[in-house]
Every structure is written in C-alpha cells, then in structure tokens.
mmCIF file of C-alpha atoms in Angstrom:
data_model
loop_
_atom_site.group_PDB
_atom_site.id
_atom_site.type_symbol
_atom_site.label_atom_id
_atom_site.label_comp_id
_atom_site.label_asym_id
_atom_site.label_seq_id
_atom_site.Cartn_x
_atom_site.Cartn_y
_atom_site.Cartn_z
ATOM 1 C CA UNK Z 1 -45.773 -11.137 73.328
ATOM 2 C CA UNK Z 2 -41.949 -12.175 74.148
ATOM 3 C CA UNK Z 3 -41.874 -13.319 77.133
ATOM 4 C CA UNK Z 4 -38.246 -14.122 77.961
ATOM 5 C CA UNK Z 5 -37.368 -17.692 78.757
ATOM 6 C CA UNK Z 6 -36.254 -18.798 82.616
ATOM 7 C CA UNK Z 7 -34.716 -21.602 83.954
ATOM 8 C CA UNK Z 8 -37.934 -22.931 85.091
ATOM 9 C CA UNK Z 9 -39.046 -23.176 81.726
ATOM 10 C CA UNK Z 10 -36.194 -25.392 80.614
ATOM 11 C CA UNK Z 11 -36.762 -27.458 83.270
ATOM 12 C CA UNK Z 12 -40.107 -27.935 82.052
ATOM 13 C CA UNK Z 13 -38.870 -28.779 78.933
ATOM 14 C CA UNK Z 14 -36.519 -31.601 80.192
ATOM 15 C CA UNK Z 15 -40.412 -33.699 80.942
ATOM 16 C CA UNK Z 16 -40.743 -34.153 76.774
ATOM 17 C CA UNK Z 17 -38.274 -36.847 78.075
ATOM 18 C CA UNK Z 18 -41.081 -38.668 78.939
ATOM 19 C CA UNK Z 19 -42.655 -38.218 75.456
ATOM 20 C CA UNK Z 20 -43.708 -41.898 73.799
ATOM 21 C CA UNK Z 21 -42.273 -41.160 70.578
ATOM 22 C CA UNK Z 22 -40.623 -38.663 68.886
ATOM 23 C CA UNK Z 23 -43.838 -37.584 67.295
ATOM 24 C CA UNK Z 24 -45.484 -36.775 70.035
ATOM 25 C CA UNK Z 25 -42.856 -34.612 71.204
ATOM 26 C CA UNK Z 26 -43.465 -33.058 67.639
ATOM 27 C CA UNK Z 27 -47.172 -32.802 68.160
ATOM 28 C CA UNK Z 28 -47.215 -31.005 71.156
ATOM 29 C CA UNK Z 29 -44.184 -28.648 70.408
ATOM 30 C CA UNK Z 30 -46.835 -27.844 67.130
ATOM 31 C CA UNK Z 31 -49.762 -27.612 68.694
ATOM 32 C CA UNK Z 32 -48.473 -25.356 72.180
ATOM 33 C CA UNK Z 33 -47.260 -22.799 69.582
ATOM 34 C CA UNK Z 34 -50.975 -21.933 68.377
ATOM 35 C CA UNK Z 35 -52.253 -21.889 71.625
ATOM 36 C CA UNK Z 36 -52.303 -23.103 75.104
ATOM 37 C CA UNK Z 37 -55.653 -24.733 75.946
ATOM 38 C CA UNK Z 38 -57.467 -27.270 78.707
ATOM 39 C CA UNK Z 39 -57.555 -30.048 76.024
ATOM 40 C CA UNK Z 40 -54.583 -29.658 75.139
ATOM 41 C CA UNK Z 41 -53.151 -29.726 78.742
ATOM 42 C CA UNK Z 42 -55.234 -32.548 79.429
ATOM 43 C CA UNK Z 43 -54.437 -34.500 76.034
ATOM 44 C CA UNK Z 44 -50.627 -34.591 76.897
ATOM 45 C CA UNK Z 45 -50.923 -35.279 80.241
ATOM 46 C CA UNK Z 46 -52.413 -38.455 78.875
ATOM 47 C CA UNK Z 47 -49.791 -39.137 76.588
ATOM 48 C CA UNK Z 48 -47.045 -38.177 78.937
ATOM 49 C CA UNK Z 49 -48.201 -39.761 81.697
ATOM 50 C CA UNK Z 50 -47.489 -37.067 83.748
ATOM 51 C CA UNK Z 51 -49.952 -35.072 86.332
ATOM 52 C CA UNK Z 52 -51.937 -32.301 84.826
ATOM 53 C CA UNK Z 53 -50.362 -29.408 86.277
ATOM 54 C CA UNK Z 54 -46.504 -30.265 84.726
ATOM 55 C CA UNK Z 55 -48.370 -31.035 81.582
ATOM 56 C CA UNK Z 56 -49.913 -27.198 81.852
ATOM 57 C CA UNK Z 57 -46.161 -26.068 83.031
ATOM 58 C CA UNK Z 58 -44.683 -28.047 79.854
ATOM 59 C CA UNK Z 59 -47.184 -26.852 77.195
ATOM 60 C CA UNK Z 60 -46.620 -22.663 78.784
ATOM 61 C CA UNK Z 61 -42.622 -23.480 78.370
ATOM 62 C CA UNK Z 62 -43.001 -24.641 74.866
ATOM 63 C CA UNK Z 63 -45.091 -21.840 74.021
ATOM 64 C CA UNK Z 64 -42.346 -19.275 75.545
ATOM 65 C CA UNK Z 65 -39.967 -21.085 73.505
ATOM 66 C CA UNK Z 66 -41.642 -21.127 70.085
ATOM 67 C CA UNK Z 67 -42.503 -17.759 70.671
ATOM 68 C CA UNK Z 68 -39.166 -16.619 71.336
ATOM 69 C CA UNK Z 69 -37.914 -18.137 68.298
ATOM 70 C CA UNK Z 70 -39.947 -16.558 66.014
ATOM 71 C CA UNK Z 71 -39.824 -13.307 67.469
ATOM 72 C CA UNK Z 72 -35.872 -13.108 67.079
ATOM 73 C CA UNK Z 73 -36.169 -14.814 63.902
ATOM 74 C CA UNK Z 74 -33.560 -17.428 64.861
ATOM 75 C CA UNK Z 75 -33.040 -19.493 61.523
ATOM 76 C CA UNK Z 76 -30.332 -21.715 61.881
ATOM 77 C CA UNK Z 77 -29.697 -24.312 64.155
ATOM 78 C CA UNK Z 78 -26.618 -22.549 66.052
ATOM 79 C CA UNK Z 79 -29.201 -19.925 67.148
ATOM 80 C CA UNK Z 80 -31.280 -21.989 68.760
ATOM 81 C CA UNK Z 81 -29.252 -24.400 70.315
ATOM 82 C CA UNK Z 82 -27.757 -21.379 71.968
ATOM 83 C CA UNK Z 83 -30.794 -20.819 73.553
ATOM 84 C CA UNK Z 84 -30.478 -23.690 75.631
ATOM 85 C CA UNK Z 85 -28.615 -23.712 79.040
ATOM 86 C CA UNK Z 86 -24.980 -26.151 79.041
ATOM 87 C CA UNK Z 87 -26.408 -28.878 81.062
ATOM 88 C CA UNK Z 88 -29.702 -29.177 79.207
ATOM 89 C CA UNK Z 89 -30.092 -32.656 77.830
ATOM 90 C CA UNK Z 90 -28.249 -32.909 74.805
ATOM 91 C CA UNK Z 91 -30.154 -35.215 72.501
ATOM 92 C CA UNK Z 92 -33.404 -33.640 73.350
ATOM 93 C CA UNK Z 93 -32.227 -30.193 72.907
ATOM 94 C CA UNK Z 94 -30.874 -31.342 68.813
ATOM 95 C CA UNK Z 95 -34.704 -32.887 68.697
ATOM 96 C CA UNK Z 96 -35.888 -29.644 69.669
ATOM 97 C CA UNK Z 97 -34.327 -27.655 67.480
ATOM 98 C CA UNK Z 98 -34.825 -30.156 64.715
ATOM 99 C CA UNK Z 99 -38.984 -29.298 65.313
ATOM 100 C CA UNK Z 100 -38.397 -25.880 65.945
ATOM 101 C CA UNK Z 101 -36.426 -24.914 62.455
ATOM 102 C CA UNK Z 102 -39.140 -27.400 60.681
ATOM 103 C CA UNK Z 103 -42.102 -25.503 61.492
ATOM 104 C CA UNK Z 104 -40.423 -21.885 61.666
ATOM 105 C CA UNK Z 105 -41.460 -21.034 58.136
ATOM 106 C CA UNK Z 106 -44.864 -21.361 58.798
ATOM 107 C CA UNK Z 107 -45.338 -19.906 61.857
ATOM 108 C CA UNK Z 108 -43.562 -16.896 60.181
ATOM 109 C CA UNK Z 109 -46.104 -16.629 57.734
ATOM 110 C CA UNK Z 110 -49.009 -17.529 59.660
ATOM 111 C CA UNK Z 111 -47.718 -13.830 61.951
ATOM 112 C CA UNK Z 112 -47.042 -12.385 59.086
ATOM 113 C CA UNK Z 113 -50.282 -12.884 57.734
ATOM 114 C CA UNK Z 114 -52.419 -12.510 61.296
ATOM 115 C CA UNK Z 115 -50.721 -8.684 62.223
ATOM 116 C CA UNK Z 116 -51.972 -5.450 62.912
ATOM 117 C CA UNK Z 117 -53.133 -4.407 59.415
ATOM 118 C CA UNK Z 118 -55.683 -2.283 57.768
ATOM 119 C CA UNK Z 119 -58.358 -4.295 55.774
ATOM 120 C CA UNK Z 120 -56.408 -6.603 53.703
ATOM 121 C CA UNK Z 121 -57.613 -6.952 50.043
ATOM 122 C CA UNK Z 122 -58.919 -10.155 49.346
ATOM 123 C CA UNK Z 123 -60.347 -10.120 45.631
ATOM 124 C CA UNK Z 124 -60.651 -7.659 42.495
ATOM 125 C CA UNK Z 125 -63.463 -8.493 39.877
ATOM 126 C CA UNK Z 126 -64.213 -6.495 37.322
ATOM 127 C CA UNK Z 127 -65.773 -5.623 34.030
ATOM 128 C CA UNK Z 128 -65.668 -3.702 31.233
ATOM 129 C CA UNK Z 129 -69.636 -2.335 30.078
ATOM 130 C CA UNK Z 130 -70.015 -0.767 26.602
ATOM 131 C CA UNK Z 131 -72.720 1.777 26.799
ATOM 132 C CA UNK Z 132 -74.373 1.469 23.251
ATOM 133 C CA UNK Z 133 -77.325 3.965 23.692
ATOM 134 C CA UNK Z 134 -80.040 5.722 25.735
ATOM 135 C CA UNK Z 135 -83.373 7.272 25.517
ATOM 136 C CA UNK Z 136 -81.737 10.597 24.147
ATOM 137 C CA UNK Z 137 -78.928 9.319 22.563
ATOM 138 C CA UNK Z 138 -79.603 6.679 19.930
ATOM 139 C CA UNK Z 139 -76.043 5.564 19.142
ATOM 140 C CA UNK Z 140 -73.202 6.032 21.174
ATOM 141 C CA UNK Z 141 -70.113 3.478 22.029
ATOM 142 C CA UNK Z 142 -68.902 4.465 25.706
ATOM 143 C CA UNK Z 143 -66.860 2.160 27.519
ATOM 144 C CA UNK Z 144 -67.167 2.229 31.471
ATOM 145 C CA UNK Z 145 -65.670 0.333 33.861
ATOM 146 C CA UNK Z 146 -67.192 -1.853 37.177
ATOM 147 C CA UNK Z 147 -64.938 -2.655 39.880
ATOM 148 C CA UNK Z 148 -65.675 -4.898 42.878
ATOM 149 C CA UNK Z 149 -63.063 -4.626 45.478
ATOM 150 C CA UNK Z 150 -63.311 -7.523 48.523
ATOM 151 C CA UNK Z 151 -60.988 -6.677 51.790
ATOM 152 C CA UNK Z 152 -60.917 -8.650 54.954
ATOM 153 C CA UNK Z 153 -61.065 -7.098 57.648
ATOM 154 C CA UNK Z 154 -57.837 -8.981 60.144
ATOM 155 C CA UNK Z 155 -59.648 -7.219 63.374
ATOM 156 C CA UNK Z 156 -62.874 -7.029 62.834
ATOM 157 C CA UNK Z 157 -65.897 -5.016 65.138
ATOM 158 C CA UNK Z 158 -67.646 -8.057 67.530
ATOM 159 C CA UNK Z 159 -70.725 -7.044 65.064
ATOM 160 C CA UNK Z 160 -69.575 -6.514 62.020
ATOM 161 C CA UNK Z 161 -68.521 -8.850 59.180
ATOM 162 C CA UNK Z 162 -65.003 -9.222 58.512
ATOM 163 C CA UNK Z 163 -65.705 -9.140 54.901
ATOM 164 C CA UNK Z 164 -66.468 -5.826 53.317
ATOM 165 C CA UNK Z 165 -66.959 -5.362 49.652
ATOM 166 C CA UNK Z 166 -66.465 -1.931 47.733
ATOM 167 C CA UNK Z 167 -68.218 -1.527 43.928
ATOM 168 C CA UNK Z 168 -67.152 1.348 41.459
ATOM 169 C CA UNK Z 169 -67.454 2.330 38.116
ATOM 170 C CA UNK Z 170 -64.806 4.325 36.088
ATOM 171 C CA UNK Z 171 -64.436 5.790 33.239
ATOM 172 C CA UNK Z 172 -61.006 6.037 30.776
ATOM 173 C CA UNK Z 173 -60.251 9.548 32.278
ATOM 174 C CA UNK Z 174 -60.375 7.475 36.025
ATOM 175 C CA UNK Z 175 -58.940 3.878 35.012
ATOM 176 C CA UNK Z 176 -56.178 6.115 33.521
ATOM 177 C CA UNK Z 177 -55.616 8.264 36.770
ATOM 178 C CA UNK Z 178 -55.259 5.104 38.981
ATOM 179 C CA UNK Z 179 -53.079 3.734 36.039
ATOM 180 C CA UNK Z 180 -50.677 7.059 36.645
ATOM 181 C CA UNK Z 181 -50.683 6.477 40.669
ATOM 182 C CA UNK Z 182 -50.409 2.218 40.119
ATOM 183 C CA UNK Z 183 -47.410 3.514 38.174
ATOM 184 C CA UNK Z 184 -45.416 5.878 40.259
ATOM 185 C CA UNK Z 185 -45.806 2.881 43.174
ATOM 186 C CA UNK Z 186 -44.370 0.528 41.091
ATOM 187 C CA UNK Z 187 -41.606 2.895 40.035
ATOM 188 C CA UNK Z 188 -41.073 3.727 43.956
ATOM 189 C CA UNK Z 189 -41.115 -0.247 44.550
ATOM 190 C CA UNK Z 190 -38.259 -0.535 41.837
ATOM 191 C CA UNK Z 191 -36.374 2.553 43.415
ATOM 192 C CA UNK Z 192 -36.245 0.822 46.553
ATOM 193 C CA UNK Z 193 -35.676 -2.577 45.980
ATOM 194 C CA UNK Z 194 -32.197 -1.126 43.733
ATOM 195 C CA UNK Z 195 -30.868 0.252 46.711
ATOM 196 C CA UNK J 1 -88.858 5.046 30.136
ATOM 197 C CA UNK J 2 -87.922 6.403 33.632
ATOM 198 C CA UNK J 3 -88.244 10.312 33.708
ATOM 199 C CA UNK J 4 -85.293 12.214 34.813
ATOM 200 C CA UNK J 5 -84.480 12.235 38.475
ATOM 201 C CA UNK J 6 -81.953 15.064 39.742
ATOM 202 C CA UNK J 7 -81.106 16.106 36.619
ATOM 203 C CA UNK J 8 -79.908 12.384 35.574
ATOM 204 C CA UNK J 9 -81.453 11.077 32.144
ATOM 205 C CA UNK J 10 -82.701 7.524 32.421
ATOM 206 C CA UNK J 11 -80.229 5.292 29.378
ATOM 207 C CA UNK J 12 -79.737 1.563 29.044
ATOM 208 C CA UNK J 13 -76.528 -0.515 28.273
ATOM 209 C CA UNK J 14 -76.095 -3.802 26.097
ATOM 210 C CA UNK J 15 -77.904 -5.574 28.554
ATOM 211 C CA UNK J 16 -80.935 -3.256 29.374
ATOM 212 C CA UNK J 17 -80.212 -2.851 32.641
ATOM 213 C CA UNK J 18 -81.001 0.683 33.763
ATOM 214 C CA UNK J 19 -77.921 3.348 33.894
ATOM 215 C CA UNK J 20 -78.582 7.049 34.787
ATOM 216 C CA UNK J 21 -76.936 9.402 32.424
ATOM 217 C CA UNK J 22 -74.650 12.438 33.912
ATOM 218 C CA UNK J 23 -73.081 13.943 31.252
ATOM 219 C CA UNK J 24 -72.840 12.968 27.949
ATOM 220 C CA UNK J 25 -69.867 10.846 28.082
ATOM 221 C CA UNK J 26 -69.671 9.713 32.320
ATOM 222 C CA UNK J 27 -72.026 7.289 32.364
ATOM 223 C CA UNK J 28 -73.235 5.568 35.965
ATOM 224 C CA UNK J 29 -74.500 2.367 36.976
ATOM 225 C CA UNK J 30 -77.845 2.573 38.974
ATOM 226 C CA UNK J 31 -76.221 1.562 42.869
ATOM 227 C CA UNK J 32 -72.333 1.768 41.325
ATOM 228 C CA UNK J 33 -70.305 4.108 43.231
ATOM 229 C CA UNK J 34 -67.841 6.729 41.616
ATOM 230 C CA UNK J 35 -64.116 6.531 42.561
ATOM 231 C CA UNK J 36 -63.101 9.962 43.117
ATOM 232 C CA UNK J 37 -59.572 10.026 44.839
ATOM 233 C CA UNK J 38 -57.371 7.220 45.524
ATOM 234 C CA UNK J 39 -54.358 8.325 47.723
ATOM 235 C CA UNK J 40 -51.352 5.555 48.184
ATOM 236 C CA UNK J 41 -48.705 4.709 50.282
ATOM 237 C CA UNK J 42 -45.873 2.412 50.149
ATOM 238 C CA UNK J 43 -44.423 1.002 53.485
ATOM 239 C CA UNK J 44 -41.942 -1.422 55.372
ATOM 240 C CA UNK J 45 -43.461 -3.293 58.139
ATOM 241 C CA UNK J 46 -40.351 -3.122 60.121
ATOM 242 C CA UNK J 47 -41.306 -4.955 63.433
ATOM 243 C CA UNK J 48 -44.494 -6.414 65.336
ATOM 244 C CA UNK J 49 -45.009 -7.799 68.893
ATOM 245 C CA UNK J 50 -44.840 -11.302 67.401
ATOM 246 C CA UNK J 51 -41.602 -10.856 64.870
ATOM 247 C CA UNK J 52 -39.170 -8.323 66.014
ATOM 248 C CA UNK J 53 -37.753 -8.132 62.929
ATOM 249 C CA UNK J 54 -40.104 -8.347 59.653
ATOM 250 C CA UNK J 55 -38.782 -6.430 56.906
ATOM 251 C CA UNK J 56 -42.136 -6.875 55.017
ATOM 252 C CA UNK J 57 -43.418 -3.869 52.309
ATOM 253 C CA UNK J 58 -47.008 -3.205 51.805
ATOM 254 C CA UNK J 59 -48.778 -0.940 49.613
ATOM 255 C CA UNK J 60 -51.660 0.857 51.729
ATOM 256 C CA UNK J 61 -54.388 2.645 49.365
ATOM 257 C CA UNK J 62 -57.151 5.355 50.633
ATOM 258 C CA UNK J 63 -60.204 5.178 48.119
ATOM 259 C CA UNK J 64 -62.322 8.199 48.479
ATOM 260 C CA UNK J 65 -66.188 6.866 47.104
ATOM 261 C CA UNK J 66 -68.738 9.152 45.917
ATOM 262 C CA UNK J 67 -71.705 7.209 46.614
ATOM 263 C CA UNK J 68 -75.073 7.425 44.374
ATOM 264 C CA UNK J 69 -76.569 9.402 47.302
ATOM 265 C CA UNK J 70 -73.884 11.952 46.909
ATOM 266 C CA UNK J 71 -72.411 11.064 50.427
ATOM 267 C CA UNK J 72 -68.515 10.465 50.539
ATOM 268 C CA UNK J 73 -67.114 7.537 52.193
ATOM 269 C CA UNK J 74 -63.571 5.717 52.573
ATOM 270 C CA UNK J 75 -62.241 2.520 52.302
ATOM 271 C CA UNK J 76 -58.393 1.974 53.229
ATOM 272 C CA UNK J 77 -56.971 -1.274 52.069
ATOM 273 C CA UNK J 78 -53.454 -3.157 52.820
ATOM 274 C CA UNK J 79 -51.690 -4.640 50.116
ATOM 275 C CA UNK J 80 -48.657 -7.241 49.935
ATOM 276 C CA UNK J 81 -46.497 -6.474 46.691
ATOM 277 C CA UNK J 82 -47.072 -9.599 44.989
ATOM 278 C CA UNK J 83 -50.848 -8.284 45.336
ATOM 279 C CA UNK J 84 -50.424 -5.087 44.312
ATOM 280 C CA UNK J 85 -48.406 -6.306 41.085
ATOM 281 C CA UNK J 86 -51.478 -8.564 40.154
ATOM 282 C CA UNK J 87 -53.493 -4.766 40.942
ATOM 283 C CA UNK J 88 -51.678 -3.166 38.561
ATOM 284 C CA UNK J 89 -51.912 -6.196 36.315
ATOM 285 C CA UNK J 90 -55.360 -5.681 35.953
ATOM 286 C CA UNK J 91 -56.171 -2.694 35.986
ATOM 287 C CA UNK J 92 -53.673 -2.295 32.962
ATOM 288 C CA UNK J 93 -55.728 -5.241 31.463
ATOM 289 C CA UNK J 94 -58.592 -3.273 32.123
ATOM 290 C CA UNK J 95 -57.273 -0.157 30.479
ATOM 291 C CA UNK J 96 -56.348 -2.102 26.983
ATOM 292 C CA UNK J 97 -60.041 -3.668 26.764
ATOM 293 C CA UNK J 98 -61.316 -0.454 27.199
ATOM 294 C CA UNK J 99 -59.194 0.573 24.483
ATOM 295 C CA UNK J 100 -60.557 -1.811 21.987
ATOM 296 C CA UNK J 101 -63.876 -2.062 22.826
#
C-alpha cells in the first residue's frame, strides 16, 4: 500500500549517512524494498552502528520510499529528487536516487508479475494422436488432439497447490473453433494497439 | 477387448493405449477431458495497490471441461500478450500437423 512519506521518514533517511560504504547503503535500500524483517533490522544496525530501533525506523522509511516510487511510477531522476525536502542532504539524496532508478525496473516487474490475477498460465504441451483403428473399425486415419494446460495459481488456498494442470483432447472441428476465437483476440489486440 | 461401457466402443491408437470410441469420427482418450466452450476476454490492467498506473493488457480465457464422468467444470486462466501470441502460435502449429497427418 502507498503510504505517503513524512518528514520523519526523511529524517530517518538522513542515518544512511552513517552507511560504511556506498554499497551498503545500496544493500539495504534493496533489501527494505522486499520486505521489512528482524534480521534485517538487526543486520544493519550492525553495519550502521546505530541502535536497533533507528535501524527499524530507517529500514520502514526506505520501504515508504521505494514504495512510493514505484507506485507513481517516477522514472527519471527529476521525479525523484523532487521527492525530497530542500534541506535534505544533497549528496545523499543524488545517491539515493541513483539506487532508486537502478532497481526500479525490476521492482516493476517483480509487481507486475506478483498482482491480483486469475491463475496465470504457466505451460502448454501438446500432441497430435493419429487414431489408426479399433475393434469395429479396422482402418481409419483420425487425427485428435491432447492438450495439457499448466496455470499457477498467484493466490493460492492455504491447502491447495498453487499448480493446477488442465488435460483435453480436441478434435479438427474444436482446434479449429479455438483457432476462430485465438483469431478475433488477436485481431482485437491489433485494433487496439492502432489506436 | 473391453466390452462397451455407456454406449462407448472400446478402440486403440498407434500406441495401444486404450481410447473409448463416441462416434465414429470424435474419438476420446480414456481420463482426457473434452473442451467444450472457451469464452475470452481481452483487458487493460489499468492500476493496482502497488503501481498506480500499469497500463498492462492481458488476455483472460474461461475453458468450460466436459469431464469423462460427464460433470462440467471451469478453469479461468490469465494471459500476458507475449503469452497469448506463443498460444496462438501453437495451437496454429497444432492445426497444420493435424492437417498433414
């Protein structure tokens, strides 16, 4: 969720001053974005040097902020920087930013890919059978198709497995019915992307 | 040879596995399901609680199944585009083997 950013969080920010290296600054800007953990609290208020409760303050702050970010999409450096209150630290703010716009992309399409969805399809196998002949039908040739749909499942039931798997078979007449509605999608997809 | 159950004839395909015999030209896979509607939809994912703005399409498909039992089920499934282009891909790959074969 967006949670808007207060001053108190930029003050927060201002202890990355007391980072060791500009790495470490980078690592915990990365990892506070995922999530905000004990370890992680406890980790940085190693590296910092700094008591456990600013390091939980810092890591909440960052989080806000990389949140924010990516949920106005800001993409170039002006946008962000504007974020920042006048009397925020200048070179600190530019390093900021710098990790921010890095690791953007990512986070985009780590969201992207982690949203509300409906079961998300994860593999199509298939093959093509040639029925030759049967017990009352010594010769025949009659193609049929088997397809094995795999879909994930992005919120699964605490039981269930995220994984669910779907098998058909279809003959021409079907294969060329979804061919007809695989069709009219793409020629919606082509409508819409000309306008 | 396995007598006929329901009104199904007992065949076998190139492989000898068993396949139970509808009609004379639908044939069915012992345990295959038959695909009997597939309703689609084409949509924007305009915003989320993590990116306010997405702009991201999706094909969403509702496959009605028509299981061996007789009972109907559903499956929807989400598509990106990219995806569903590979989809129709190969199902038009499937289409031309079945052609030729």
């Amino acid at each position: 969720m967006a949670a808007g950013l207060s001053s108190e969080d930029f003050t927060n920010l201002q202890l990355l001053l007391k980072a060791p290296s500009k790495d470490a600054v980078r690592d915990v800007c990365v990892q506070s974005h995922r999530a905000v953990s004990q370890r992680l609290t406890e980790n940085t208020a190693a590296t910092f040097s700094i008591p456990a409760a600013q390091a939980a303050q810092l890591i909440q702050s960052l989080h806000t902020l990389s949140h924010h970010v990516l949920f106005y999409n800001l993409t170039s450096p002006e946008q962000i920087l504007a974020v920042f209150p006048e009397s925020f630290h200048s070179s600190l703010k530019n390093l900021i930013t710098k990790i921010l716009l890095e690791n953007s992309p990512a986070w985009r399409t780590e969201a992207l890919s982690r949203q509300v969805s409906l079961p998300q399809l994860k593999e199509l196998d298939w093959r093509v059978d040639l029925v030759t002949g049967s017990d009352s039908v010594s010769r025949m040739a009659v193609p049929t198709c088997l397809v094995q749909l795999k879909m994930e499942d992005p919120c699964p039931s605490a039981v269930g497995d995220s994984i669910s798997t779907v098998t058909v078979e279809l003959s021409r007449e079907s294969l060329d019915t979804i061919l007809d509605g695989l069709g009219r999608i793409r020629d919606q997809l082509s409508a819409v992307a000309g306008k | 040879m396995s007598p006929a159950v329901n009104g199904w004839e007992a065949g076998y395909i190139l492989d000898r596995s068993p396949v139970y015999r509808r009609n004379k030209f639908n044939y069915r896979h012992l345990n295959a399901a038959e695909l009997v509607d597939m309703q689609w939809k084409l949509g924007m994912a305009v915003s989320s609680d993590t990116c306010r703005s997405l702009n991201s399409p999706y094909v969403s498909l509702l496959l009605k199944i028509a299981e061996p039992s007789g009972q109907i089920s559903q499956k929807a499934l989400e598509m990106t585009i990219p995806q569903f282009q590979n989809f129709h891909k190969q199902f038009k790959e499937m289409a031309a083997i079945m052609e030729t074969v």
